[in-house]
Coordinates of C-alpha atoms and ligand atoms in Angstrom, one line a residue:
X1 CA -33.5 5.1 2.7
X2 CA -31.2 3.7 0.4
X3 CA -33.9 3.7 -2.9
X4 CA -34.3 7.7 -1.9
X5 CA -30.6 8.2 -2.3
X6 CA -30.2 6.5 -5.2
X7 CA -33.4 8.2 -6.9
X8 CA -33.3 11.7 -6.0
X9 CA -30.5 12.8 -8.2
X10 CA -32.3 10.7 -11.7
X11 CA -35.5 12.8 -10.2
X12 CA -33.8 15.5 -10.6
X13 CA -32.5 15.3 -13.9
X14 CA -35.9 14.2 -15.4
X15 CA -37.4 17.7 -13.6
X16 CA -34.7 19.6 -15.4
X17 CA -35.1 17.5 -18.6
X18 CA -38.4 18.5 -18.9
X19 CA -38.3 22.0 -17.6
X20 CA -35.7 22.7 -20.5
X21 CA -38.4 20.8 -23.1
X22 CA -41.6 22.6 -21.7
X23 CA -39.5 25.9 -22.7
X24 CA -38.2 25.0 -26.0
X25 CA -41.9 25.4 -26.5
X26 CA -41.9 28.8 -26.2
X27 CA -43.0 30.8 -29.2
X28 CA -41.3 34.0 -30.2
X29 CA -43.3 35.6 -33.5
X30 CA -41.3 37.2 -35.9
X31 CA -41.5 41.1 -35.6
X32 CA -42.1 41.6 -39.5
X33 CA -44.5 38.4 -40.8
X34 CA -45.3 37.9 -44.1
X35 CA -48.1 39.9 -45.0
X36 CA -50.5 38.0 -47.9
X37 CA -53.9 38.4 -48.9
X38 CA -56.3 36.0 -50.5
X39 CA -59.4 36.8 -53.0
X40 CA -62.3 34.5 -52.4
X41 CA -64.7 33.6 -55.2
X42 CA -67.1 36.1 -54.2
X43 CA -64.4 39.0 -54.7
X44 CA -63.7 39.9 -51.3
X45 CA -60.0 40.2 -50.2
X46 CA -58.5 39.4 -47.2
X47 CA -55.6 40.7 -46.0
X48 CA -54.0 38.2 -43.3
X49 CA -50.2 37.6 -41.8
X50 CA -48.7 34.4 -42.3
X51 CA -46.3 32.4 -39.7
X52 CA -45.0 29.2 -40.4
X53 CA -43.3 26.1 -40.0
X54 CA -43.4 26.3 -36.0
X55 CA -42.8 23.0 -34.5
X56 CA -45.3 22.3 -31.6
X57 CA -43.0 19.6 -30.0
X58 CA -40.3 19.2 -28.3
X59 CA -39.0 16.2 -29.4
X60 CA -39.5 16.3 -33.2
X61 CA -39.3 12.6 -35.1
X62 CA -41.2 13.9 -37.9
X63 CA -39.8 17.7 -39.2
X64 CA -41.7 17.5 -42.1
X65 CA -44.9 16.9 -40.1
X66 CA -44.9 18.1 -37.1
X67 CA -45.2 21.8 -37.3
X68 CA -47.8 24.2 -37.2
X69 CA -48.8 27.6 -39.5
X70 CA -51.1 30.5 -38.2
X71 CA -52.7 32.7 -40.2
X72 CA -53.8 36.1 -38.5
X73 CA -56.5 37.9 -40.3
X74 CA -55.9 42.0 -40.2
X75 CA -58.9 42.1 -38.3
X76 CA -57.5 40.1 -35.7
X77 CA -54.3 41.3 -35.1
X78 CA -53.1 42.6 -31.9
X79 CA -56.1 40.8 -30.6
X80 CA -55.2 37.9 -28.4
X81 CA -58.7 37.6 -26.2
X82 CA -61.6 36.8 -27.9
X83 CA -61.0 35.5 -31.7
X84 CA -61.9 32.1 -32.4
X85 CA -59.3 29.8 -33.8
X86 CA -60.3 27.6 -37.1
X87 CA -58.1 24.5 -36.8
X88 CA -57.8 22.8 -40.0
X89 CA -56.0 18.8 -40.9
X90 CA -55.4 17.6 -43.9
X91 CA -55.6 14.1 -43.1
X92 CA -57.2 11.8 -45.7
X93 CA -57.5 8.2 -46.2
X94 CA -55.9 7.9 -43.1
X95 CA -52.2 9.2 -44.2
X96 CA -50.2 12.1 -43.5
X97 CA -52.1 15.6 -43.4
X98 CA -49.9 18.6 -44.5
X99 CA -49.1 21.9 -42.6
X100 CA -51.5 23.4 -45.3
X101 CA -52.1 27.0 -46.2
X102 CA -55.6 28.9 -46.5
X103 CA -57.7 28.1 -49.6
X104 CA -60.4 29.4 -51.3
X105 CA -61.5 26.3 -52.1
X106 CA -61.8 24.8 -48.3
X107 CA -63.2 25.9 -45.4
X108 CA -60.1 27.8 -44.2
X109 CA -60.5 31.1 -47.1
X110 CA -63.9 31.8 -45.4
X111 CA -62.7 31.4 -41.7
X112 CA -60.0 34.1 -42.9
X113 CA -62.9 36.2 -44.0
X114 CA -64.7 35.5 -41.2
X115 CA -62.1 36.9 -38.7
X116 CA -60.7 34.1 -37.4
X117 CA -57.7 32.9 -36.5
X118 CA -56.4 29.9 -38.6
X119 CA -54.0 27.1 -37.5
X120 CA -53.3 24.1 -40.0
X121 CA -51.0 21.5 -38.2
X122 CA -49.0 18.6 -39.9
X123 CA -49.9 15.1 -38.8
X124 CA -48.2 12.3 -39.2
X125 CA -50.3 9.7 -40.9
X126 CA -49.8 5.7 -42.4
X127 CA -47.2 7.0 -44.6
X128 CA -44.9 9.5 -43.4
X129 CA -41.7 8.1 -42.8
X130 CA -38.1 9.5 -42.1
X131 CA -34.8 7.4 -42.2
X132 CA -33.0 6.5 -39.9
X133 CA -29.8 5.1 -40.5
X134 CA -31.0 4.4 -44.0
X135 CA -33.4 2.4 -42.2
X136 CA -37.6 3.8 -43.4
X137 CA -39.3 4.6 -40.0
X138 CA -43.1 5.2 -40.4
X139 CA -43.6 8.1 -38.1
X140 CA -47.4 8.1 -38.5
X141 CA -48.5 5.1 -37.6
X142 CA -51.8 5.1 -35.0
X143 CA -52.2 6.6 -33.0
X144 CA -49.9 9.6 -34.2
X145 CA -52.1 11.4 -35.8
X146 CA -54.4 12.4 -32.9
X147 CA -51.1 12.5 -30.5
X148 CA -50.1 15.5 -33.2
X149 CA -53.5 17.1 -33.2
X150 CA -53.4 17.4 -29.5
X151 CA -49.4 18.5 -28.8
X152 CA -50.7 21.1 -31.5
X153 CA -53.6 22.2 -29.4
X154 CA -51.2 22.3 -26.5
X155 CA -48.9 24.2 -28.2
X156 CA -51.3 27.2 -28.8
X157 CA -52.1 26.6 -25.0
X158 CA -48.1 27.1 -24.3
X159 CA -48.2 30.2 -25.9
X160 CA -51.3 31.9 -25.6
X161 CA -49.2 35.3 -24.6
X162 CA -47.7 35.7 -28.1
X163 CA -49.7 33.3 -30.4
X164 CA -53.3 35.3 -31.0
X165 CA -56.5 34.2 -30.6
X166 CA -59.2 32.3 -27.7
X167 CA -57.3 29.0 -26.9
X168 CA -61.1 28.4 -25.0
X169 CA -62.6 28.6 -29.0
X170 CA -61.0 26.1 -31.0
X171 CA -63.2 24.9 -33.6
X172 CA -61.5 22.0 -35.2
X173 CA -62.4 21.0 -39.0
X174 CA -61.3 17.8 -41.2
X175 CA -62.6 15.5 -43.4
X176 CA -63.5 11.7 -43.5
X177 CA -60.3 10.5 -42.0
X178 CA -59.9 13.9 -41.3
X179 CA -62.9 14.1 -40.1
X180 CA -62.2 11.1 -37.6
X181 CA -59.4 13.0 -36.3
X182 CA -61.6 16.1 -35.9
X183 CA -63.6 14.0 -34.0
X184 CA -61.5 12.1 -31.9
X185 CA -59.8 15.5 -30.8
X186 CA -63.1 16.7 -30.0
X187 CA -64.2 13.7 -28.4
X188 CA -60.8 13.0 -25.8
X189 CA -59.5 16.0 -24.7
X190 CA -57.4 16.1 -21.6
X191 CA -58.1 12.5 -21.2
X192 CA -55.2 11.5 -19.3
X193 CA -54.7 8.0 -21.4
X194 CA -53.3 10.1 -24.2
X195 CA -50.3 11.7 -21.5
X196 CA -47.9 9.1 -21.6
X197 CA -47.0 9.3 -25.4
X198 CA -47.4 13.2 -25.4
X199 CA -44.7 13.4 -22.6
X200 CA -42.5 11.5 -24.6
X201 CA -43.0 13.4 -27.4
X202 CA -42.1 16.6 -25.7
X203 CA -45.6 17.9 -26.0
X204 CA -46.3 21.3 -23.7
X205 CA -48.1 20.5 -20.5
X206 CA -51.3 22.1 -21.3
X207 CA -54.9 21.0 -21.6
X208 CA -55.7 20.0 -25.4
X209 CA -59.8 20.5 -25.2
X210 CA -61.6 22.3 -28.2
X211 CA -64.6 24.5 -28.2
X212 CA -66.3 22.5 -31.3
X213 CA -65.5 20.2 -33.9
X214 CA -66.8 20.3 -37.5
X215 CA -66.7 16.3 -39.2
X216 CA -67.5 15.6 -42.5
X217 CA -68.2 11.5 -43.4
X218 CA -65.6 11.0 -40.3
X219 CA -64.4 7.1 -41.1
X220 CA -64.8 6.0 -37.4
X221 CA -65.6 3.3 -35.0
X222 CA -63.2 1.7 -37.5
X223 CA -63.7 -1.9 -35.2
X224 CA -67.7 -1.8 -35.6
X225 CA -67.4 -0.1 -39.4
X226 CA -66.9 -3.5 -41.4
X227 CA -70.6 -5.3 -39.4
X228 CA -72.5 -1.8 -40.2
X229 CA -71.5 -2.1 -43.4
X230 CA -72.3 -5.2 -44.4
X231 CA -75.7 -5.0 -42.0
X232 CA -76.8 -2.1 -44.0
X233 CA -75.9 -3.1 -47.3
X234 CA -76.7 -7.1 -47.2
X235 CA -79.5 -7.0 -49.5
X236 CA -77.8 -6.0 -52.6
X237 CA -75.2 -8.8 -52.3
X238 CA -76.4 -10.8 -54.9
X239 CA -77.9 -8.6 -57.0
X240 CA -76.3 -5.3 -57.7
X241 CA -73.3 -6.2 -56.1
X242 CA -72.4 -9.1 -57.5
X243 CA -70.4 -10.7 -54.5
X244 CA -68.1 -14.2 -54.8
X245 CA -70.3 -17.2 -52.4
X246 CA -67.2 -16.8 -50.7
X247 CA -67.7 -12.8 -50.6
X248 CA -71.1 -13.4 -49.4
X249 CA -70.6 -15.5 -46.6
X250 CA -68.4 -13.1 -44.7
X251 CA -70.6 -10.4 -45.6
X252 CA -73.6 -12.5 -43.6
X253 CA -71.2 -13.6 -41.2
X254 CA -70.2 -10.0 -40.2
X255 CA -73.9 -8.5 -40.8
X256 CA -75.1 -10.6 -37.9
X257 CA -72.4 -9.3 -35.5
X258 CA -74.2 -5.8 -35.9
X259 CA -77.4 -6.2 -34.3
X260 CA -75.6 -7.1 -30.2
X261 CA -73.5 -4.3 -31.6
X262 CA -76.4 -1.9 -31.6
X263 CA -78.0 -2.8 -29.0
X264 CA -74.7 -2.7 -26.5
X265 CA -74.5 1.0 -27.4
X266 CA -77.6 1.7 -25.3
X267 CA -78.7 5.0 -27.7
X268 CA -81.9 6.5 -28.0
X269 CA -84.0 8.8 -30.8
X270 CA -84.7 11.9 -29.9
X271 CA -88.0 10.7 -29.0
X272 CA -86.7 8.5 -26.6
X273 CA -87.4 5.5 -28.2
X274 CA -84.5 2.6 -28.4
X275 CA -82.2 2.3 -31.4
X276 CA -81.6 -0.8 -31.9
X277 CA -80.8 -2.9 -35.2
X278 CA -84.7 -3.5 -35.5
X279 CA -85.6 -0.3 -35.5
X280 CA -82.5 1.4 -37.6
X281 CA -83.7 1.1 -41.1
X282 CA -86.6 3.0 -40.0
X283 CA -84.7 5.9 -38.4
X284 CA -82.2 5.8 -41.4
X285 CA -85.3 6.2 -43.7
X286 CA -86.4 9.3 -41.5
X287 CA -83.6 10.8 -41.6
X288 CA -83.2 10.3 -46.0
X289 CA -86.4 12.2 -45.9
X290 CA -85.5 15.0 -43.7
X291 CA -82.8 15.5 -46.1
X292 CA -84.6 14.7 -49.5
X293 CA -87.2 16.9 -48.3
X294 CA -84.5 20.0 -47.5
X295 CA -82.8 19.9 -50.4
X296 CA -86.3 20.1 -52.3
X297 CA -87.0 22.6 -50.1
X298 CA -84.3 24.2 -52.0
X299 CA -85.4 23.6 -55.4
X300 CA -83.3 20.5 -56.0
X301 CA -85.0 18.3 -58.2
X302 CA -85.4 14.4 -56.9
X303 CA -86.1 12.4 -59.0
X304 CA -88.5 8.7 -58.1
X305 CA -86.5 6.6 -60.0
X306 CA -84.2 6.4 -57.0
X307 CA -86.5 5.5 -54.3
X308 CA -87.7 8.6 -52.6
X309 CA -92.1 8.3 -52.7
X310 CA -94.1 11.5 -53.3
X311 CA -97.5 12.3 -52.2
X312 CA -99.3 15.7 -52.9
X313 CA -100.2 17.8 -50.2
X314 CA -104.2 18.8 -50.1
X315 CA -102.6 22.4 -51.4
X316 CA -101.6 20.0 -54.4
X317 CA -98.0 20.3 -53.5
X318 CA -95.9 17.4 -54.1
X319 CA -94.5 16.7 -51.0
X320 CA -91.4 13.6 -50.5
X321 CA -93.3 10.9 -47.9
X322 CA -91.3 8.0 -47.7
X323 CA -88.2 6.5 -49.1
X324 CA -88.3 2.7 -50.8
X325 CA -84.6 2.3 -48.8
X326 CA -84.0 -1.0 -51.0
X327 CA -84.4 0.6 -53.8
X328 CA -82.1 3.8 -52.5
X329 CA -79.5 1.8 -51.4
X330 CA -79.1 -0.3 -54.9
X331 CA -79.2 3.6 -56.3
X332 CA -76.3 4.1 -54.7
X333 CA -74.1 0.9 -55.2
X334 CA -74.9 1.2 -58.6
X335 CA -73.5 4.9 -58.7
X336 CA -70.1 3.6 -57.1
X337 CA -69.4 0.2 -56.0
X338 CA -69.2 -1.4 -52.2
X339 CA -65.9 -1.6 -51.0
X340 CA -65.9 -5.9 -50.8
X341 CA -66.1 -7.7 -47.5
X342 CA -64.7 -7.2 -44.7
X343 CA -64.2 -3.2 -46.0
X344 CA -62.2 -1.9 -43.5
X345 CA -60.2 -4.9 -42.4
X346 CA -59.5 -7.2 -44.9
X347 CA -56.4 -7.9 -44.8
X348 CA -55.4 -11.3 -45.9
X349 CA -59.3 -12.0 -45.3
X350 CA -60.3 -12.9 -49.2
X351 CA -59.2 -9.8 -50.3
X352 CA -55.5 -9.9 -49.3
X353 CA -55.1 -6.0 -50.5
X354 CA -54.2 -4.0 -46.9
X355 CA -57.2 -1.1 -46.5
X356 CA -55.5 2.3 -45.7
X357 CA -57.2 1.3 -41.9
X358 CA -54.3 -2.1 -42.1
X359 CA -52.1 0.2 -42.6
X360 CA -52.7 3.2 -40.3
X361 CA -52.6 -0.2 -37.6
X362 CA -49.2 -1.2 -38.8
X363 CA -45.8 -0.5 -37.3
X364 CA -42.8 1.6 -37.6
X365 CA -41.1 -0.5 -40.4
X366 CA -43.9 -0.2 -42.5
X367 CA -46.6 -3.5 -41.8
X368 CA -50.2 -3.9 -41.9
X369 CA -52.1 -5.1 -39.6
X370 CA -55.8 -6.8 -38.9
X371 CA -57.2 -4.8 -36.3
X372 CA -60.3 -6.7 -35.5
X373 CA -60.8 -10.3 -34.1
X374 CA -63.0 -10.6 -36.4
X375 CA -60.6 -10.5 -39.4
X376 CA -57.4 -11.6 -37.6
X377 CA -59.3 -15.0 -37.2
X378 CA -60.1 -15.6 -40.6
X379 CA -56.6 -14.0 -41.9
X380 CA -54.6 -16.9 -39.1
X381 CA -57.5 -19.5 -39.6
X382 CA -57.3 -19.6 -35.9
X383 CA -60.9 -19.4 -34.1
X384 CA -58.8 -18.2 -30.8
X385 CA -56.6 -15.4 -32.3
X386 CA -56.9 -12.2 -30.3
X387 CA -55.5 -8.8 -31.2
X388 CA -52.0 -8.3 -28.8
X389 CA -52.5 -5.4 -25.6
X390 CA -50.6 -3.0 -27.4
X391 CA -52.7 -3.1 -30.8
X392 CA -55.8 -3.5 -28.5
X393 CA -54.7 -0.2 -26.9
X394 CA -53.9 1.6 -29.8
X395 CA -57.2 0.6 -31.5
X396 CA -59.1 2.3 -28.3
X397 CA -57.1 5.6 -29.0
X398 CA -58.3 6.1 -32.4
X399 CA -61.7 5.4 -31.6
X400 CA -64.0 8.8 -30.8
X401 CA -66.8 6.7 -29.5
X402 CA -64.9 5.6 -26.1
X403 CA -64.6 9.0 -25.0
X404 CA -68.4 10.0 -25.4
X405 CA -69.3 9.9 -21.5
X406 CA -66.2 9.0 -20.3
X407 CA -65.3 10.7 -16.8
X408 CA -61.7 11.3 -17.7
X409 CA -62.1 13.5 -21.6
X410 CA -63.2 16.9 -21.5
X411 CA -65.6 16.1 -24.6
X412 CA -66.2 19.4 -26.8
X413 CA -69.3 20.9 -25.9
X414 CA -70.7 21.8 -29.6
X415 CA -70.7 19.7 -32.8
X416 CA -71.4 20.0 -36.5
X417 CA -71.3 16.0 -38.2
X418 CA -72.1 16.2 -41.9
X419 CA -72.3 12.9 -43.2
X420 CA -73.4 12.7 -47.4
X421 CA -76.7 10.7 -48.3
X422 CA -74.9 9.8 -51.6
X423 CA -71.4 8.7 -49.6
X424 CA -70.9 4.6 -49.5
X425 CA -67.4 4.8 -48.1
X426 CA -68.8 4.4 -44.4
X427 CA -71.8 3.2 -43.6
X428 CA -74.8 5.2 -42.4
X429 CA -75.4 4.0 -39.4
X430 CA -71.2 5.2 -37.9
X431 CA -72.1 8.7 -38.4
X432 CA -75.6 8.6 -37.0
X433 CA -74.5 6.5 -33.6
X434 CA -71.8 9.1 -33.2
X435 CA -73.9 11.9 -33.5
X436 CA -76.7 10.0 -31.2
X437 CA -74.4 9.3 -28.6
X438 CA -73.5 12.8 -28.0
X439 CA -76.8 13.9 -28.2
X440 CA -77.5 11.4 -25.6
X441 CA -74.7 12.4 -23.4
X442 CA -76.5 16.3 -23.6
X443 CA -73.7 18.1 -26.3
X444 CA -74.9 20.2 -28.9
X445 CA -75.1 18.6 -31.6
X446 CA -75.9 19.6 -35.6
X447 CA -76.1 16.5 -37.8
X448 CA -77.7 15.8 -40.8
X449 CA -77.4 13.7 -44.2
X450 CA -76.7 16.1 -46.6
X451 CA -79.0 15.5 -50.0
X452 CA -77.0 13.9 -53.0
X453 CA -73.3 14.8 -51.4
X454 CA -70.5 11.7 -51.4
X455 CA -67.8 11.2 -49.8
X456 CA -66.8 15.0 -49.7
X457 CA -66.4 18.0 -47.3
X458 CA -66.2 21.6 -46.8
X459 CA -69.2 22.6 -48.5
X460 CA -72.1 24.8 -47.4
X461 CA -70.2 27.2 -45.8
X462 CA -72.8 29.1 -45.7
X463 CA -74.9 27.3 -43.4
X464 CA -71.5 25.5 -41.4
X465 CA -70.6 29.6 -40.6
X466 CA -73.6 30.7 -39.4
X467 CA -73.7 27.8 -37.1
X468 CA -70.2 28.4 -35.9
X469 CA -71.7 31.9 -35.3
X470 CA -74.2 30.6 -33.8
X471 CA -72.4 28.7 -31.0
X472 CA -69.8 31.7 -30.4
X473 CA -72.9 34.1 -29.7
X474 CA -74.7 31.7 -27.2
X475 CA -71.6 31.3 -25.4
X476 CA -70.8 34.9 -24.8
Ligands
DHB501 C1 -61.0 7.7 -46.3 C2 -61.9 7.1 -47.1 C3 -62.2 5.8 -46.8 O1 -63.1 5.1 -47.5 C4 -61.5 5.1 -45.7 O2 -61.8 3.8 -45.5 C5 -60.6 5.8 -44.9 C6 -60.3 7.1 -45.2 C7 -60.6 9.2 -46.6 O3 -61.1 9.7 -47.6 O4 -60.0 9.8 -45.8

């Protein structure tokens, strides 16, 4: 009895606290937006209305960051039902993403001339900071950036009465880290893990599920990205690559863990067939000459210096058979160097430079930190170090492959994963378990190794619109 009396009145001022947050959310459009228009490279002009700088929570640490613009194609206007929603980030290399505006040179002209709706939050990222009693706070440190994503998804949620567009067809769109965000908000939503941080930042009280996400080379699976690596790339470590002894040793230490890696992820071909370690470089070489073979397909020119073995057809056709992976693989380190063992987490391990992956797992006042066992033993020299609960945690937020099959997320039911056959900044094999695992757990999924592309996104827009098409029109 006593507890009750003494709690119902803090109760009640929590209920109003939040009441008075949840409608601070509300959005009111300006009567008279700007009205701009935008010329792609193919000459067409679209006319669209801008509104910007709208801050999507409540409890705003970050101004310059945490804000969201819409861009409302004529078409679209006065049309708040049934037009898809393009949702853009800038984030790259893992730091701050801008509330950007459309550009012919991205993905986010053409969604303008597409029709749709398009929303480009800020996020917070390793290097946003504000100050704070001329102290520097780093605002973006993980996992902020998907925490912004989703209060911006929310937002829209909040105020689907005034802000345009299907809040049940978001298709989200970034690249490499980006792309991991795109991924990770596709991946999680609702999942109730997220709700404690988005309550405090004063994010609406609204599902934050999407309708699709597009990732190009998403950096993700960060904790299993330094074994892939050095799995896959192993064989050119003392030849092309030119490691240290020292360099080398790590690198065979950490290719080893990749194999009980593999085979703990339980994924299967589309034939039904295992993938395991043992079997990998074989389904990586398939999947090279699906690719090779498309982009001859289209008249590129391959060349056999690089690997890729022809045959000729009994037409006479020369026709891409096989691919001599070794000799792909030294192709590509030669055309841009590894990144040197560990890659992702090497912080104070031989290399003592932080990755932007350190610093993403560093605190407010600006740290880095090891965010693997594996690393944070080598960087203490203590074979019993282990990563503290709250690092631990944070590490599982950022991480799209937990949510895959997970009761709890909403998982986005359609995906487009782009990964480049020329791109060395991940390896092959994080892309390709990503896109098995939702195949495995029955999402639609569109992935392929695109021919001779790095580390790069946002091209073929062509073929990533018609797809978007495609996935509106089968859900009508
Ligand atoms: C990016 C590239 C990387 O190689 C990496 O480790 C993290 C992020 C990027 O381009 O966003």
């Amino acid at each position: 009895m006593r507890r009750t009396i003494l709690t119902a009145p803090l109760c009640m001022c929590l209920v109003t606290l939040s009441l008075s947050a949840q409608d601070g959310l509300k959005y009111l459009p300006p009567q008279e937006p700007e009205q701009r228009t935008l010329t792609l490279e193919t000459g067409e002009t679209v006319h669209y209305r801008a509104y910007e700088n709208i801050p999507y929570v409540a409890n705003i640490e970050d101004p310059q960051y945490q804000k969201l613009n819409i861009y409302v194609p004529e078409s679209a206007y006065g049309d708040n039902r049934d037009t898809p929603i393009f949702l853009r980030n800038y984030v790259g290399g893992y730091m701050a993403g801008r509330a950007g505006q459309p550009s012919t040179k991205d993905a986010t002209g053409r969604a303008l001339a597409e029709g749709y709706i398009v929303v480009i939050p800020g996020v917070r990222g390793s290097n946003s900071v504000v100050e704070e009693h001329g102290d520097k706070i780093y605002t973006g440190r993980a996992p902020a950036a998907i925490l912004d994503l989703k209060a911006a998804v929310r937002f829209l949620r909040h105020n689907d009465a005034t802000i345009p567009g299907n809040k049940d067809r978001i298709v989200s769109d970034g690249t490499s880290a980006g792309g991991a965000m795109s991924a990770l908000l596709g991946a999680s939503g609702n999942d109730p893990v997220y709700e404690p941080y988005l309550k405090a930042m004063g994010a609406a009280d609204e599902r934050d599920d999407i309708f699709a996400a597009v990732c190009f080379c998403p950096i993700i699976d960060l904790e299993h990205a330094d074994m892939a690596y050095e799995w896959l790339y192993r064989g050119t470590n003392s030849g092309v690559r030119n490691l240290t002894p020292e360099q080398a040793a790590v690198s065979e230490e950490l290719a080893d863990l990749f194999a009980g890696y593999q085979t703990g992820l339980l994924l299967e071909t589309p034939l039904g067939e295992r993938l395991t370690a043992s079997d990998y470089r074989h389904y990586l070489k398939d999947l090279l000459v699906n690719s090779a073979r498309a982009a001859q397909d289209i008249g590129m020119e391959i060349p056999d210096s690089i690997g890729v073995l022809y045959g000729s057809t009994r037409e006479g056709k020369r026709e891409i058979t096989d691919i001599d992976l070794d000799i792909y693989l030294e192709y590509l380190v030669k055309m841009q160097p590894l990144k040197t063992p560990p890659a992702f987490d090497p912080l104070n391990v031989l290399a003592s430079r932080p990755s932007p992956e350190n610093m993403v797992f560093g605190d407010a006042h600006g740290s880095s930190s090891n965010f693997t066992e594996f690393s944070l033993r080598k960087a203490t020299a203590d074979p019993e170090a282990e990563l503290d609960k709250d690092l631990r945690q944070r590490v599982y937020l950022m991480n799209p492959m937990n949510f895959i099959g997970k009761e709890e997320a909403r998982t986005a039911p359609h995906w487009y994963i782009r990964h480049g056959a020329a791109d060395r900044d991940t390896a092959f094999q994080i892309p390709i378990n990503f896109s098995t695992k939702l195949a495995n757990s029955g999402y639609d999924v569109d992935f392929e190794l695109a021919w001779d592309r790095g580390h790069s996104g946002d091209y073929d827009l062509d073929e990533l619109f018609r797809w978007i098409a495609g996935i509106l029109y089968r859900n009508e």
